[in-house]
Short mmCIF file of N, CA and C in Angstrom, two decimals:
data_model
loop_
_atom_site.label_atom_id
_atom_site.label_comp_id
_atom_site.label_asym_id
_atom_site.label_seq_id
_atom_site.Cartn_x
_atom_site.Cartn_y
_atom_site.Cartn_z
N MET A 1 -20.38 -3.17 26.01
CA MET A 1 -19.39 -3.94 25.29
C MET A 1 -19.89 -4.32 23.90
N ARG A 2 -21.14 -4.74 23.83
CA ARG A 2 -21.70 -5.11 22.53
C ARG A 2 -21.74 -3.93 21.58
N ARG A 3 -22.10 -2.79 22.10
CA ARG A 3 -22.19 -1.60 21.27
C ARG A 3 -20.83 -1.24 20.68
N ALA A 4 -19.80 -1.33 21.48
CA ALA A 4 -18.46 -1.03 20.98
C ALA A 4 -18.04 -2.04 19.92
N ARG A 5 -18.37 -3.31 20.13
CA ARG A 5 -18.01 -4.34 19.15
C ARG A 5 -18.73 -4.11 17.83
N ARG A 6 -20.02 -3.76 17.89
CA ARG A 6 -20.76 -3.48 16.66
C ARG A 6 -20.17 -2.30 15.91
N ARG A 7 -19.75 -1.29 16.66
CA ARG A 7 -19.16 -0.11 16.01
C ARG A 7 -17.86 -0.48 15.31
N VAL A 8 -17.05 -1.31 15.93
CA VAL A 8 -15.79 -1.74 15.31
C VAL A 8 -16.07 -2.56 14.06
N LEU A 9 -17.01 -3.47 14.13
CA LEU A 9 -17.35 -4.29 12.97
C LEU A 9 -17.93 -3.45 11.84
N ARG A 10 -18.73 -2.46 12.18
CA ARG A 10 -19.33 -1.61 11.16
C ARG A 10 -18.27 -0.78 10.44
N GLU A 11 -17.21 -0.39 11.13
CA GLU A 11 -16.16 0.45 10.54
C GLU A 11 -15.00 -0.37 10.00
N ALA A 12 -15.12 -1.67 9.95
CA ALA A 12 -14.00 -2.53 9.55
C ALA A 12 -13.59 -2.29 8.10
N GLY A 13 -14.51 -1.96 7.20
CA GLY A 13 -14.17 -1.77 5.80
C GLY A 13 -13.66 -0.40 5.45
N MET A 14 -13.66 0.51 6.39
CA MET A 14 -13.25 1.88 6.07
C MET A 14 -11.79 1.97 5.68
N SER A 15 -10.94 1.20 6.31
CA SER A 15 -9.51 1.34 6.00
C SER A 15 -9.22 0.93 4.56
N THR A 16 -9.91 -0.06 4.05
CA THR A 16 -9.69 -0.48 2.67
C THR A 16 -10.08 0.62 1.70
N SER A 17 -11.20 1.25 1.92
CA SER A 17 -11.62 2.32 1.02
C SER A 17 -10.71 3.53 1.15
N GLU A 18 -10.22 3.79 2.34
CA GLU A 18 -9.29 4.91 2.51
C GLU A 18 -7.98 4.64 1.79
N TYR A 19 -7.51 3.40 1.84
CA TYR A 19 -6.29 3.05 1.10
C TYR A 19 -6.51 3.22 -0.40
N ALA A 20 -7.68 2.82 -0.88
CA ALA A 20 -7.97 2.94 -2.31
C ALA A 20 -7.98 4.40 -2.74
N VAL A 21 -8.58 5.26 -1.94
CA VAL A 21 -8.60 6.69 -2.27
C VAL A 21 -7.19 7.26 -2.22
N GLY A 22 -6.40 6.85 -1.25
CA GLY A 22 -5.02 7.32 -1.15
C GLY A 22 -4.17 6.89 -2.33
N ILE A 23 -4.36 5.65 -2.78
CA ILE A 23 -3.61 5.16 -3.93
C ILE A 23 -4.01 5.92 -5.19
N MET A 24 -5.30 6.17 -5.36
CA MET A 24 -5.76 6.92 -6.53
C MET A 24 -5.20 8.35 -6.51
N ALA A 25 -5.17 8.97 -5.34
CA ALA A 25 -4.61 10.32 -5.24
C ALA A 25 -3.12 10.31 -5.57
N ALA A 26 -2.39 9.32 -5.09
CA ALA A 26 -0.96 9.23 -5.36
C ALA A 26 -0.69 9.01 -6.85
N CYS A 27 -1.50 8.17 -7.48
CA CYS A 27 -1.33 7.94 -8.92
C CYS A 27 -1.64 9.19 -9.72
N THR A 28 -2.67 9.91 -9.34
CA THR A 28 -3.01 11.16 -10.02
C THR A 28 -1.89 12.18 -9.87
N PHE A 29 -1.35 12.30 -8.66
CA PHE A 29 -0.25 13.22 -8.43
C PHE A 29 0.97 12.82 -9.25
N ALA A 30 1.25 11.52 -9.36
CA ALA A 30 2.39 11.06 -10.16
C ALA A 30 2.21 11.40 -11.63
N LEU A 31 1.00 11.25 -12.14
CA LEU A 31 0.75 11.59 -13.55
C LEU A 31 0.92 13.08 -13.80
N VAL A 32 0.44 13.90 -12.89
CA VAL A 32 0.60 15.35 -13.04
C VAL A 32 2.08 15.72 -12.98
N LEU A 33 2.80 15.13 -12.03
CA LEU A 33 4.23 15.42 -11.90
C LEU A 33 4.99 14.95 -13.14
N LEU A 34 4.62 13.82 -13.68
CA LEU A 34 5.26 13.32 -14.90
C LEU A 34 5.02 14.28 -16.07
N GLY A 35 3.82 14.79 -16.18
CA GLY A 35 3.51 15.77 -17.23
C GLY A 35 4.32 17.04 -17.09
N VAL A 36 4.52 17.50 -15.86
CA VAL A 36 5.30 18.71 -15.64
C VAL A 36 6.76 18.48 -15.98
N VAL A 37 7.31 17.35 -15.54
CA VAL A 37 8.73 17.06 -15.78
C VAL A 37 9.01 16.86 -17.26
N ARG A 38 8.05 16.32 -17.99
CA ARG A 38 8.26 16.10 -19.42
C ARG A 38 8.08 17.36 -20.26
N SER A 39 7.64 18.45 -19.67
CA SER A 39 7.45 19.68 -20.45
C SER A 39 8.82 20.23 -20.87
N ASP A 40 8.83 20.97 -21.97
CA ASP A 40 10.09 21.49 -22.52
C ASP A 40 10.77 22.47 -21.57
N ALA A 41 9.99 23.31 -20.90
CA ALA A 41 10.58 24.31 -20.01
C ALA A 41 11.32 23.65 -18.85
N VAL A 42 10.71 22.68 -18.25
CA VAL A 42 11.34 22.00 -17.11
C VAL A 42 12.53 21.18 -17.60
N ARG A 43 12.38 20.52 -18.72
CA ARG A 43 13.49 19.72 -19.26
C ARG A 43 14.70 20.61 -19.54
N ASN A 44 14.48 21.78 -20.16
CA ASN A 44 15.58 22.70 -20.44
C ASN A 44 16.22 23.22 -19.15
N ALA A 45 15.40 23.48 -18.15
CA ALA A 45 15.94 23.94 -16.87
C ALA A 45 16.80 22.86 -16.22
N LEU A 46 16.34 21.62 -16.25
CA LEU A 46 17.12 20.53 -15.66
C LEU A 46 18.42 20.30 -16.42
N VAL A 47 18.38 20.38 -17.74
CA VAL A 47 19.61 20.23 -18.53
C VAL A 47 20.59 21.35 -18.19
N GLY A 48 20.08 22.54 -18.02
CA GLY A 48 20.95 23.67 -17.65
C GLY A 48 21.59 23.49 -16.30
N ILE A 49 20.82 22.97 -15.35
CA ILE A 49 21.36 22.73 -14.02
C ILE A 49 22.46 21.67 -14.06
N VAL A 50 22.22 20.59 -14.80
CA VAL A 50 23.21 19.53 -14.89
C VAL A 50 24.47 20.02 -15.62
N GLN A 51 24.29 20.80 -16.67
CA GLN A 51 25.46 21.31 -17.39
C GLN A 51 26.27 22.26 -16.52
N ASN A 52 25.60 23.09 -15.75
CA ASN A 52 26.32 24.00 -14.84
C ASN A 52 27.07 23.21 -13.78
N ALA A 53 26.45 22.17 -13.24
CA ALA A 53 27.10 21.35 -12.23
C ALA A 53 28.32 20.64 -12.80
N LEU A 54 28.20 20.12 -14.02
CA LEU A 54 29.34 19.46 -14.65
C LEU A 54 30.43 20.46 -15.02
N GLY A 55 30.04 21.67 -15.39
CA GLY A 55 31.02 22.71 -15.71
C GLY A 55 31.81 23.14 -14.48
N LEU A 56 31.15 23.18 -13.34
CA LEU A 56 31.83 23.54 -12.10
C LEU A 56 32.73 22.42 -11.63
N ALA A 57 32.34 21.19 -11.86
CA ALA A 57 33.13 20.06 -11.40
C ALA A 57 34.33 19.80 -12.31
N GLY A 58 34.21 20.15 -13.60
CA GLY A 58 35.28 19.82 -14.54
C GLY A 58 36.21 20.94 -14.71
#
C-alpha cells in the first residue's frame, strides 16, 4: 500500500506538465494555421468559394 501511495505522489505533477505541453502545441498549431489562412493563395480560394456560393444562391 505504501509503495502505491508513493508512486501516486511521485507522479502527481505529471498532469500539469502534460497540460502545459499540450497548450504549447495547440498555440503553435494555431499560429501555423493562422499563417496559412492569411496567405494570398488561401485567401483568394476562400473568396472564390464564397462568391460561387453567393452566385448560386442569388
